[in-house]
Coordinates of C-alpha atoms and ligand atoms in Angstrom, one line a residue:
Chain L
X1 CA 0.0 0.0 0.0
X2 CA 1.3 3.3 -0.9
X3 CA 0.0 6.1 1.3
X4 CA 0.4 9.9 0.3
X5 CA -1.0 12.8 2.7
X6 CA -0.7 16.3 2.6
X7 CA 2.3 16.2 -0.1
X8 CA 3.8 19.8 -1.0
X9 CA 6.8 20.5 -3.2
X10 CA 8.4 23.5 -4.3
X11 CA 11.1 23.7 -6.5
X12 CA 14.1 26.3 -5.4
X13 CA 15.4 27.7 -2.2
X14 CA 12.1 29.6 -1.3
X15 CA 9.8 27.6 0.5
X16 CA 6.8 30.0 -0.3
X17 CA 7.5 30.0 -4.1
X18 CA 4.6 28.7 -6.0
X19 CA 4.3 24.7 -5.8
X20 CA 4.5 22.4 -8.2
X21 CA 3.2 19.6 -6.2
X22 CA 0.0 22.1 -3.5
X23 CA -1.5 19.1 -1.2
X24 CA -1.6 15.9 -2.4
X25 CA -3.4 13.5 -0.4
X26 CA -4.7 9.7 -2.3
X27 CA -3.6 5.9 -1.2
X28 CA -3.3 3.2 -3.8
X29 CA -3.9 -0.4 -2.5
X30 CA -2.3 -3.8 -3.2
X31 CA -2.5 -4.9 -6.6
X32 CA -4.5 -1.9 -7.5
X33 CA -4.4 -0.1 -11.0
X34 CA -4.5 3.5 -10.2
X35 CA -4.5 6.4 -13.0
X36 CA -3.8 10.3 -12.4
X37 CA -5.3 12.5 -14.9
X38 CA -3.8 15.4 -15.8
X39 CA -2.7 18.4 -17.9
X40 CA 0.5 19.4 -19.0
X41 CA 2.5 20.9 -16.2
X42 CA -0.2 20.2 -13.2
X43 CA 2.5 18.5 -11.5
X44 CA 2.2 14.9 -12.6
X45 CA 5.6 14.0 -13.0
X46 CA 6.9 16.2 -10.1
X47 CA 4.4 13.9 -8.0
X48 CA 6.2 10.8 -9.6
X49 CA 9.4 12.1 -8.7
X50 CA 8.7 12.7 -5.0
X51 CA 6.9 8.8 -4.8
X52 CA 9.9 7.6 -6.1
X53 CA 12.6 9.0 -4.0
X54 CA 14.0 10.7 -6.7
X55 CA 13.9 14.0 -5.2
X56 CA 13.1 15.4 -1.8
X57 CA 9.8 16.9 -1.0
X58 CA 8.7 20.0 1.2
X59 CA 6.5 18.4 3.6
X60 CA 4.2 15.7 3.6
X61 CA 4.4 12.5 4.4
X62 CA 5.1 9.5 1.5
X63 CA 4.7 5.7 3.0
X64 CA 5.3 2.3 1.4
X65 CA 4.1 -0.5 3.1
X66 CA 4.6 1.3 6.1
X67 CA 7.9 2.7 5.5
X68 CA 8.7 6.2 5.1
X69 CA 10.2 6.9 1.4
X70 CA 13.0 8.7 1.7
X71 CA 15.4 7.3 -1.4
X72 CA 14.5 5.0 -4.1
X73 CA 12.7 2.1 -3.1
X74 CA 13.8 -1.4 -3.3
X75 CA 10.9 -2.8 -4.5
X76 CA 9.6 0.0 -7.3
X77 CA 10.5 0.3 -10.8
X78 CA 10.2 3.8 -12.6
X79 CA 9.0 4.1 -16.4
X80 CA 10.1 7.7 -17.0
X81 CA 8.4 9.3 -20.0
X82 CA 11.1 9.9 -22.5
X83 CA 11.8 6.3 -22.5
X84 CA 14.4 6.0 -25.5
X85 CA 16.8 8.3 -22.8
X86 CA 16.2 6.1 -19.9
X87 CA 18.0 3.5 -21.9
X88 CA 21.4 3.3 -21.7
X89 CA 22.7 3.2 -25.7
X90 CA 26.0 1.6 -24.7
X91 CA 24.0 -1.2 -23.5
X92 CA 22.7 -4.1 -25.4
X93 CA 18.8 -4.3 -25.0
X94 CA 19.3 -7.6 -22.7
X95 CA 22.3 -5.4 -20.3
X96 CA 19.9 -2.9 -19.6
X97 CA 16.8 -4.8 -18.7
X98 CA 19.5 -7.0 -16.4
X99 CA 22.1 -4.8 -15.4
X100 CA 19.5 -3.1 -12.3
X101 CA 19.4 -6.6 -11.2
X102 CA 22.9 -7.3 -9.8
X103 CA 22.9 -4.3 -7.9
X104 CA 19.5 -6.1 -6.4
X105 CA 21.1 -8.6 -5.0
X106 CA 20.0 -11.0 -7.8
X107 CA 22.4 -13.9 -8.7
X108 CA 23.5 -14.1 -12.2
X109 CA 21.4 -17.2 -13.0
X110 CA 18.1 -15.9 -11.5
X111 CA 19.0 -12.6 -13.5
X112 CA 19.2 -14.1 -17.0
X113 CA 15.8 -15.7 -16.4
X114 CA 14.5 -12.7 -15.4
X115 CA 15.5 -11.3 -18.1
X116 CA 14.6 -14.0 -20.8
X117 CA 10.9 -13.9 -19.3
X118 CA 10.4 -10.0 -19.6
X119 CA 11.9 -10.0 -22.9
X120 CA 8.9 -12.6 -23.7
X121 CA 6.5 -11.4 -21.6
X122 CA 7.0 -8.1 -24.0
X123 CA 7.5 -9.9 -27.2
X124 CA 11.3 -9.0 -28.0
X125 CA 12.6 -12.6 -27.0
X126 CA 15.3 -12.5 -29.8
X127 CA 16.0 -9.2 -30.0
X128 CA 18.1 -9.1 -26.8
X129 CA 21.4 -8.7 -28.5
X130 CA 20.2 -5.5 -30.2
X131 CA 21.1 -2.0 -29.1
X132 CA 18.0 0.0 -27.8
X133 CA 19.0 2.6 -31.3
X134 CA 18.5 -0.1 -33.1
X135 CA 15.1 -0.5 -32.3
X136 CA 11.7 1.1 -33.4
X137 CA 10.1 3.9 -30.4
X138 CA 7.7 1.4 -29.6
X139 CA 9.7 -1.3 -29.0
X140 CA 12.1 1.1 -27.0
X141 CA 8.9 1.3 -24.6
X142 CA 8.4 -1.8 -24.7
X143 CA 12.2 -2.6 -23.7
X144 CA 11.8 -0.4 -20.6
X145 CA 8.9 -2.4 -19.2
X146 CA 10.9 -5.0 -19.4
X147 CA 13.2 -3.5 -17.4
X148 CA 10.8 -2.5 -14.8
X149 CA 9.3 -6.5 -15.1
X150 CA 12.6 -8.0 -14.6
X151 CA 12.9 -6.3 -11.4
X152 CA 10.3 -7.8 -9.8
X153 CA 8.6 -4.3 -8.6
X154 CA 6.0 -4.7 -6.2
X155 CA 4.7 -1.3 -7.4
X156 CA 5.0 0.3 -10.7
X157 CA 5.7 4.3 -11.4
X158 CA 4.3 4.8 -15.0
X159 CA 5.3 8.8 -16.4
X160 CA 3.1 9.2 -19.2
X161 CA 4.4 6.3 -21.2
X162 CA 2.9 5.8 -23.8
X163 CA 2.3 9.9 -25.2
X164 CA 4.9 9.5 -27.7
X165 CA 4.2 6.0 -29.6
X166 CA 1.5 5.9 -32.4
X167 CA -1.9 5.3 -31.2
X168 CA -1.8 1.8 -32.8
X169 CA 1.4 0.7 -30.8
X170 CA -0.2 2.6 -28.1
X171 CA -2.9 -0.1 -27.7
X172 CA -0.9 -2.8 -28.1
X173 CA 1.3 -1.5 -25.2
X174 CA -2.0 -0.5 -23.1
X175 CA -3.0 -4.4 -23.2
X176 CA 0.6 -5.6 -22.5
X177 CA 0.3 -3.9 -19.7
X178 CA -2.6 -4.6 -18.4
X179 CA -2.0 -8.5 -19.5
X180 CA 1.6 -8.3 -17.6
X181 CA 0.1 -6.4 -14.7
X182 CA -2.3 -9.6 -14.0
X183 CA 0.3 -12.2 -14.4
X184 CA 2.6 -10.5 -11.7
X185 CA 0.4 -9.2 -9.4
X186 CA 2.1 -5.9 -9.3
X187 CA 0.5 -2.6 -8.4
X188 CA 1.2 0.6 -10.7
X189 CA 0.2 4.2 -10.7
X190 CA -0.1 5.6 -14.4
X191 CA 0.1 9.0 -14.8
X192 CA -1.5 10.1 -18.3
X193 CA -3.0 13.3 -20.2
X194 CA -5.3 11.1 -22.4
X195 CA -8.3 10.8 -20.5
X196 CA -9.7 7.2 -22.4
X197 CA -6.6 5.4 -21.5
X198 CA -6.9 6.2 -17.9
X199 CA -10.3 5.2 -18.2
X200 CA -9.2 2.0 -20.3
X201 CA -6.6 0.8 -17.5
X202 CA -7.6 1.8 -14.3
X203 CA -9.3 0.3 -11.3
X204 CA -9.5 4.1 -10.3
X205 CA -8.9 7.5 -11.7
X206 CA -7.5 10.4 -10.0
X207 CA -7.5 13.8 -11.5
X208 CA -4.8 16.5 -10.8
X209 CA -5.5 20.1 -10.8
X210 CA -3.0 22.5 -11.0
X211 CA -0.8 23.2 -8.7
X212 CA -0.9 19.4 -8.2
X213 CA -3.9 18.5 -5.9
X214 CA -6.7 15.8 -6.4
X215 CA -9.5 17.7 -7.6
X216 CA -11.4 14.4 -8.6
X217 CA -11.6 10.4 -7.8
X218 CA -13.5 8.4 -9.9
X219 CA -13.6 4.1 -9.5
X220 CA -14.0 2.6 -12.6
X221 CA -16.3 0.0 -12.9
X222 CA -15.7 -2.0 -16.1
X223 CA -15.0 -5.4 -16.4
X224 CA -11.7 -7.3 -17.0
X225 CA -10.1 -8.4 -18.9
X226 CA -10.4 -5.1 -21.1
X227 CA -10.9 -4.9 -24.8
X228 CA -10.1 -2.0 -27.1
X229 CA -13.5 -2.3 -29.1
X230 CA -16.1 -3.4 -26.5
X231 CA -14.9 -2.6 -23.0
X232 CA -14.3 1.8 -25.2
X233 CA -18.6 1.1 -26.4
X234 CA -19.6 0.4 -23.1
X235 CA -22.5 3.1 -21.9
X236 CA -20.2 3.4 -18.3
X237 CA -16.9 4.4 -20.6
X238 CA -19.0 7.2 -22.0
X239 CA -20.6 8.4 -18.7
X240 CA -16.8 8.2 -17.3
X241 CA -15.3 10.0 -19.4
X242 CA -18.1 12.9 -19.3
X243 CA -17.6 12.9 -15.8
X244 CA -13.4 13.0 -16.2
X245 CA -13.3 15.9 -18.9
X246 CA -15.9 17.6 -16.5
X247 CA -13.2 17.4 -14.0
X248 CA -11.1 18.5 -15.2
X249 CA -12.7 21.6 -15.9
X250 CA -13.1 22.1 -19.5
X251 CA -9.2 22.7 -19.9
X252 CA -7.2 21.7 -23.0
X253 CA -5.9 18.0 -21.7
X254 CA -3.9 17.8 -25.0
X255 CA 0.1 18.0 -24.2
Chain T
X1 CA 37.1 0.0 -53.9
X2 CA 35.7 2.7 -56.6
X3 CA 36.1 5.0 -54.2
X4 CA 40.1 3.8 -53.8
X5 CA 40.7 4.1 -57.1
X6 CA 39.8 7.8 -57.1
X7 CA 42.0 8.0 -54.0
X8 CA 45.2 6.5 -55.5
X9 CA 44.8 8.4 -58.6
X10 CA 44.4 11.9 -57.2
X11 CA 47.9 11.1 -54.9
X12 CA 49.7 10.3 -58.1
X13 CA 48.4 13.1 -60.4
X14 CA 49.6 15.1 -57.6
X15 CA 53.0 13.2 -57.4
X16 CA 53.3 13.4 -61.2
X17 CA 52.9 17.2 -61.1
X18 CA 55.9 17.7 -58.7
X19 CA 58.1 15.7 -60.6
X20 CA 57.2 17.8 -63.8
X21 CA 57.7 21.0 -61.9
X22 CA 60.9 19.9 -60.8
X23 CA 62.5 18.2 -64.0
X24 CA 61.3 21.1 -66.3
X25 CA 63.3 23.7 -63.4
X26 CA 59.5 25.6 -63.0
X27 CA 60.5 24.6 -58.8
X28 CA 64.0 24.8 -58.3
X29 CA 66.0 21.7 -58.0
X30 CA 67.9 23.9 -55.9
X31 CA 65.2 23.3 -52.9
X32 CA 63.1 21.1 -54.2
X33 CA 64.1 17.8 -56.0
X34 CA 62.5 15.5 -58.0
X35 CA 59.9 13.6 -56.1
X36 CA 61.5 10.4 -57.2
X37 CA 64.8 11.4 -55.6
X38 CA 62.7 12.0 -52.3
X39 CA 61.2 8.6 -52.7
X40 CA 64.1 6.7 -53.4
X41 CA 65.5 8.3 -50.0
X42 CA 62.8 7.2 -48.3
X43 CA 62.8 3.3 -49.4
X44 CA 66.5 3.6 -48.5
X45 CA 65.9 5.2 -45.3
X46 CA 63.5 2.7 -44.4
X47 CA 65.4 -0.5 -45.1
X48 CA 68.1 0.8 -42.6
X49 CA 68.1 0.9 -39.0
X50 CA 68.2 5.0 -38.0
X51 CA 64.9 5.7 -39.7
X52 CA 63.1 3.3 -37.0
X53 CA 64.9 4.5 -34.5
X54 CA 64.2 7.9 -35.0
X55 CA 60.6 7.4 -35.1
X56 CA 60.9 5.5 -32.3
X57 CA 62.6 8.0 -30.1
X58 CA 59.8 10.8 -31.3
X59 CA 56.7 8.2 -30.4
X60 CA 58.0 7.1 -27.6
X61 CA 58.0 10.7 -26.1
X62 CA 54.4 11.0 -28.0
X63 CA 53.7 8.0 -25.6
X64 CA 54.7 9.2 -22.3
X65 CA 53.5 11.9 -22.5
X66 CA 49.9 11.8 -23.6
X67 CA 49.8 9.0 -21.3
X68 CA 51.3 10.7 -18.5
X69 CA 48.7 13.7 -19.1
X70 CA 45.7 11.0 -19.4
X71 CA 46.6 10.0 -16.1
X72 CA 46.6 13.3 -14.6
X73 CA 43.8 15.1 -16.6
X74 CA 41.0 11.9 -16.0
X75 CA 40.7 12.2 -12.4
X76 CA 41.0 15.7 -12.3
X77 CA 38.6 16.2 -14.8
X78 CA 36.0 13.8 -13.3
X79 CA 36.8 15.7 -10.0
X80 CA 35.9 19.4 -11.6
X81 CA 32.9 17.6 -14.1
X82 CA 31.5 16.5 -10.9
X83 CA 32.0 19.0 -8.3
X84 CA 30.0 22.4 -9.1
X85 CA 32.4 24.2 -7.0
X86 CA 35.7 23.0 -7.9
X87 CA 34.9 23.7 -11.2
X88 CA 34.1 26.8 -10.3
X89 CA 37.0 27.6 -8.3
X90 CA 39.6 26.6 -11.1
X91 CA 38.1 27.6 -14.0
X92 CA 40.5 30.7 -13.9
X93 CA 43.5 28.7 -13.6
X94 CA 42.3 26.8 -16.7
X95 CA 41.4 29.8 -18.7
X96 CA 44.7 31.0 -18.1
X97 CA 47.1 28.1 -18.2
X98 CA 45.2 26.5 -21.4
X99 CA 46.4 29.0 -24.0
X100 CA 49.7 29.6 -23.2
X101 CA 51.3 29.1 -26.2
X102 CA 53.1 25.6 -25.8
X103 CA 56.6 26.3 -27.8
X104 CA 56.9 29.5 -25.0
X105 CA 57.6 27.3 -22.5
X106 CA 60.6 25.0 -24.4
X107 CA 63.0 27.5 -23.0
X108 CA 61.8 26.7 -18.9
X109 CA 61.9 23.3 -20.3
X110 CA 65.2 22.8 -21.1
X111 CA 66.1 24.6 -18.2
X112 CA 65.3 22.2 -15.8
X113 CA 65.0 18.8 -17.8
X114 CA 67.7 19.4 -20.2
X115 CA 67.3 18.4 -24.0
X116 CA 66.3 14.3 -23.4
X117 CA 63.1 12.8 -23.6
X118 CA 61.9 14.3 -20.0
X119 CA 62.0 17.7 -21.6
X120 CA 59.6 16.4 -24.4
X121 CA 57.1 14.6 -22.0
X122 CA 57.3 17.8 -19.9
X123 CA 56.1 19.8 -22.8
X124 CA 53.3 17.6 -24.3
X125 CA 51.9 16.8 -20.5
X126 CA 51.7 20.0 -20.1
X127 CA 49.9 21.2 -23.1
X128 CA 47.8 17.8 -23.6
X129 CA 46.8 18.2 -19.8
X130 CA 44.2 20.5 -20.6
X131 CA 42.4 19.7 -24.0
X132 CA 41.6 16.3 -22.0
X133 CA 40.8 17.7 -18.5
X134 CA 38.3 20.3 -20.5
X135 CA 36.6 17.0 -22.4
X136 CA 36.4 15.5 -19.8
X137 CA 34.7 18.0 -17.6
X138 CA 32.2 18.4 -20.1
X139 CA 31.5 14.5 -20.3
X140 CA 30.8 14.1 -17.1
X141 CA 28.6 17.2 -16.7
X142 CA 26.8 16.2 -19.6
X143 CA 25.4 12.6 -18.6
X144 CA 21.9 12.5 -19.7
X145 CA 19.9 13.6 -16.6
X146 CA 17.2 10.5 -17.3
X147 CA 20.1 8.1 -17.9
X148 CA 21.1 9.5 -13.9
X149 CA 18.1 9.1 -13.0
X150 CA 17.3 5.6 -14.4
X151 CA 20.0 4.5 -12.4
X152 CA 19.2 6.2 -9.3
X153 CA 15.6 4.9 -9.5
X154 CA 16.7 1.1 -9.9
X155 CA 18.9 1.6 -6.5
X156 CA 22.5 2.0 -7.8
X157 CA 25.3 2.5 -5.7
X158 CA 27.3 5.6 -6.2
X159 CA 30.0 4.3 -7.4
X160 CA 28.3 1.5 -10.0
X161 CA 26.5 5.0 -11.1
X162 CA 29.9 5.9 -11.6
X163 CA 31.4 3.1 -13.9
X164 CA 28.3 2.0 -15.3
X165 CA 26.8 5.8 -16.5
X166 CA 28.9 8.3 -16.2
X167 CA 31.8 6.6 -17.2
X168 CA 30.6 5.0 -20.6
X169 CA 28.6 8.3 -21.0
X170 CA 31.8 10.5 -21.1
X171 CA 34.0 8.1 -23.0
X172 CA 33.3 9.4 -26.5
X173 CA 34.2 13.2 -25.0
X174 CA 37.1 11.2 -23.4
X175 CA 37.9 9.8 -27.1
X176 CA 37.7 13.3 -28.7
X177 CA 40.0 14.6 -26.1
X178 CA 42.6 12.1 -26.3
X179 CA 42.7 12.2 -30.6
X180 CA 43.3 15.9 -29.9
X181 CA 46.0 15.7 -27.9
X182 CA 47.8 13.0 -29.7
X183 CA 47.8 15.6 -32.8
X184 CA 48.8 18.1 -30.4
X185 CA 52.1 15.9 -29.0
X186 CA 53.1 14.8 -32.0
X187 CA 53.7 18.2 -33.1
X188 CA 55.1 19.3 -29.5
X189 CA 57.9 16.4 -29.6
X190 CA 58.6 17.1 -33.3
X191 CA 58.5 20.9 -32.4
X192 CA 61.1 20.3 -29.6
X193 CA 63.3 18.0 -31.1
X194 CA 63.4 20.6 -34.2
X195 CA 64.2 23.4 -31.8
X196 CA 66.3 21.9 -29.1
X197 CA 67.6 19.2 -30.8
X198 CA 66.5 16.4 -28.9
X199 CA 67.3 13.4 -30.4
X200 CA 64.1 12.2 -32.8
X201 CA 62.5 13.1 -36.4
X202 CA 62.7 16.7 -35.9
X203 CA 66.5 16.6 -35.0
X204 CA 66.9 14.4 -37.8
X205 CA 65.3 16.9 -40.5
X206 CA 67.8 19.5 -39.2
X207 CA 70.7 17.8 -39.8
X208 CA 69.6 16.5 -43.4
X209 CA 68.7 20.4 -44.2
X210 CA 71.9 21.7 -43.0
X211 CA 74.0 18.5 -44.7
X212 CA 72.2 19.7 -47.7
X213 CA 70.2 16.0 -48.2
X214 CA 67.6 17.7 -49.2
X215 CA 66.0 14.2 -50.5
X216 CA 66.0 13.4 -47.1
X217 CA 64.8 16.4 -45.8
X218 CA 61.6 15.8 -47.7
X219 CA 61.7 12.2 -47.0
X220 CA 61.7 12.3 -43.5
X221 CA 58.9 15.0 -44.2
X222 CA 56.6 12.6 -45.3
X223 CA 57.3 10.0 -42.9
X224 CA 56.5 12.4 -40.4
X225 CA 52.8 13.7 -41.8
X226 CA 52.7 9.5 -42.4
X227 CA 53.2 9.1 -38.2
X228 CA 50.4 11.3 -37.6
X229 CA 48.3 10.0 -40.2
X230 CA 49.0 6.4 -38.7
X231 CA 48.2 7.6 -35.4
X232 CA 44.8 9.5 -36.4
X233 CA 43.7 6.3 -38.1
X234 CA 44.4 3.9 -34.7
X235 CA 42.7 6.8 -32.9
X236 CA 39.9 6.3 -35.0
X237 CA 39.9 2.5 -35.4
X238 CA 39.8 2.6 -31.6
X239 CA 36.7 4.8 -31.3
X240 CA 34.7 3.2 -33.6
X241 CA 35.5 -0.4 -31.7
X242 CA 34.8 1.2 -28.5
X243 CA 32.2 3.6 -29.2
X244 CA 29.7 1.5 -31.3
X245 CA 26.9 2.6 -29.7
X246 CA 27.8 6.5 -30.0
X247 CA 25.8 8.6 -32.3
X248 CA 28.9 9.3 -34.2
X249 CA 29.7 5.7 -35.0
X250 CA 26.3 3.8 -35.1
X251 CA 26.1 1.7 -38.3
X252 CA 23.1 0.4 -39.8
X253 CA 21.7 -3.4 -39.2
X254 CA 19.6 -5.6 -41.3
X255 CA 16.4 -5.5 -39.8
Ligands
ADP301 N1 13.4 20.8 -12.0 C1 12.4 21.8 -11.9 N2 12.7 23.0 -11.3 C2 11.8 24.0 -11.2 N3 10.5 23.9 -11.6 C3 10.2 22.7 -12.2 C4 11.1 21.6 -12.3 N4 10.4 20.6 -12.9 C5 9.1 21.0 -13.1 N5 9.0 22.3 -12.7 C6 7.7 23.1 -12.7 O1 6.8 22.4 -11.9 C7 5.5 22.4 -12.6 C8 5.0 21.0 -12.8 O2 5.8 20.3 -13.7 P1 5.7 18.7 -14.0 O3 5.7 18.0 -12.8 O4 6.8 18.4 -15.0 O5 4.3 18.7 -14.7 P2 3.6 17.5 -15.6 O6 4.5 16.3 -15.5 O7 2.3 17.4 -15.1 O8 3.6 18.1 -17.0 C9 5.7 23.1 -13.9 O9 5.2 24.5 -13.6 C10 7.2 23.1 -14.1 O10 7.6 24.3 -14.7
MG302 MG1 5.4 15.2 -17.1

């Protein structure tokens, strides 16, 4: 469980500079798909950042499981947005999904299964020995979920993943997701401007107003397993989404 | 091998020219001989013993030094690239010492190491010092801040941050630095052995010119611009083995 209450951040030296992150306050459960809604520069990635240990905030408190985040966590993987710079060129596609591992504690045995099964799990078995440049943006994404599978996360970060990949990549990496998510059990908070695929993924939807707050919470109830076609006709997607661009206040939610 | 063809031809046109100029008197025999003279002295040169061990005597100074400056100029450089105020605090000295003007210091050079090899490794240390300290400053401030953070996110120890990103990250500023310093010494230890007459190629075209060889004047010419074209070429043989994966290098693949 990851708890968040009363978060604040401010960028710079001046504590009463405006926020990027105002009062943040949400909890995301066990196994629970949660996605923030949000427009550009509302603070969703500043949010990220904070939950990840990444930087330090103002105040607030962040807790996971129980334990105060204060660095990185052991147990969370990060999907940062511009995924084709989070992996490392001089790297083969297999070294960078396993080279987090070692540092894990993983032995080199368990590490090379690891690795084989993400590569699989995200359909680039045989393409291990590439270099991430070598490799279409889509599968770049799809080599840094690997990464973030291999690692065995209890809970997933997600920055806006999949904004830059053609919308029919993009759906092919929204069901991947949601198809991996199920087989490891893992929980993840997506943050994402588009408004139908938080709707599409999510067990809940939060949506961020600017500076950072949750304006909105919404619990989406569709069934699983999702499909592109039917689960995007159902009568609750439509009132959902109504209710979401509502939220968020009749503002531009385009990048 | 089209491309070769064009190569070879265009050297021998020029070749063919020379020769011309200098049989028909339009250059003067009288400083400038027939290019086939100048060849001949170099096949004969290079079939004896001196030749070798003149080029010898001129890399091995090369050697030393730009080794002795790598040495120096990598830690410090990783120290400024990474400390904000360190850099900071000698970027002064830098700005002052880097362009001094290398030949004015062959006379404090001789001064205190004589006219051997130390004074050559003296000189090109000192001048090489700083176009690597400066690339390597800016490689290490320039690691991709995503790439810094990927690593930081998946819980990497400082100093594996250090050899596993900013290491590789800088090497092809590391690369750049070290081919310009290896132009830079080869010229410094020709310069001083010219000058000073420290035993070496330079020395050696001073005594032809003032024998009045002038074959081998221009012979050992040419096997001088051929030393630093040889070492350009290993320069970049090396890089492109090493840095694959750079931008700069990156080849394409079948698909
Ligand atoms: N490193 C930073 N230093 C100062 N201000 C920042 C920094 N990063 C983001 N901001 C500011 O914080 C606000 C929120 O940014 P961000 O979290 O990136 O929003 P989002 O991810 O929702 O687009 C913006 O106004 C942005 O200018
Ligand atoms: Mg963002």
């Amino acid at each position: 469980m990851l708890e968040v209450s009363h978060l604040r951040k401010v960028y710079g030296p001046d504590p009463t500079a405006a926020p990027a992150v105002a009062d943040l306050d949400f909890t995301v459960a066990d196994q629970e798909f949660v996605c923030v809604l949000g427009s550009s520069g509302c603070g969703k990635t500043t949010m990220l950042r904070c939950l990840s240990g990444l930087i330090p905030f103002t105040s607030g408190e962040i807790t996971l499981r129980g334990k105060p985040v204060t660095g990185p966590p052991e147990d969370m993987a990060f999907v940062f947005q511009d995924y084709s710079r989070s992996l490392l060129p001089w790297m083969t596609v297999r070294r960078n999904i396993a080279f987090p591992l070692r540092y894990k504690g993983v032995d080199r045995r368990a590490a090379n299964e690891a690795t084989e099964e993400a590569l699989d799990a995200v359909g680039l078995a045989g393409r291990g020995d590439r270099y991430p440049w070598q490799l279409s943006g889509g599968m770049q994404q799809r080599v840094a979920i690997a990464r973030a599978l291999a690692y065995r996360p209890s809970i997933l970060l997600m920055d806006e993943p999949f904004a830059s990949v053609d919308a029919q990549t993009r759906s092919g990496l929204e069901d991947l997701l949601l198809s991996v998510k199920q087989r490891y059990g893992i929980t993840v908070l997506f943050v994402t401007h588009d408004i139908d695929e938080a709707i599409y993924l999510g067990d809940r939807v939060l949506v961020l107003r600017p500076p950072a707050t949750v304006g909105h919470a919404v619990t989406v109830n569709l069934p699983r397993p999702r499909d592109q076609v039917l689960t995007k006709q159902e009568p609750e997607f439509a009132r959902l989404r109504g209710e979401l661009f509502a939220a968020i206040d009749g503002r531009s939610v385009a990048a | 091998m089209r491309d070769l063809g064009l190569k070879v031809s265009g050297v021998l046109v020029v070749l063919l020219a020379l020769e011309l100029c200098s049989r028909t008197g339009l250059l003067s025999r009288d400083w400038f001989p027939p290019v086939t003279e100048t060849y001949a002295e170099l096949f004969k040169l290079a079939a004896g013993h001196p030749l070798w061990t003149e080029i010898g005597r001129t890399l091995s100074g090369w050697a030393l030094g730009i080794a002795l400056a790598t040495v120096l100029a990598v830690p410090c450089g990783i120290l400024l690239g990474s400390n904000q105020t360190a850099y900071r605090m000698t970027r002064v000295v830098i700005e002052f010492c880097r362009p001094v003007p290398s030949v004015a210091l062959i006379p404090l050079a001789v001064l205190v190491y004589g006219v051997g090899l130390e004074m050559k490794v003296f000189l090109i240390v000192f001048v090489t010092f700083w176009p690597i300290l400066l690339q390597v400053i800016y490689g290490v401030q320039d690691v991709d801040p995503v790439v810094r953070d990927t690593a930081r996110a998946y819980g990497l120890p400082p100093l594996a941050r250090f050899f596993r990103v900013t290491l590789p990250s800088a090497a092809p500023y590391i690369a750049t630095g070290l081919r310009i310093a290896s132009a830079i010494a080869l010229v410094l230890a020709v310069t001083a052995e010219l000058v000073v007459g420290a035993p070496g190629l330079g020395q050696s075209i001073v005594v032809a010119q003032s024998n009045a060889n002038l074959p081998r004047m221009y012979a050992l010419i040419i096997v001088t611009g051929l030393v630093g074209w040889v070492l350009n070429l290993a320069f970049q043989a090396i890089e492109r083995r090493l840095l694959r994966w750079h931008p700069s290098q990156r080849q394409e693949v079948a698909q």
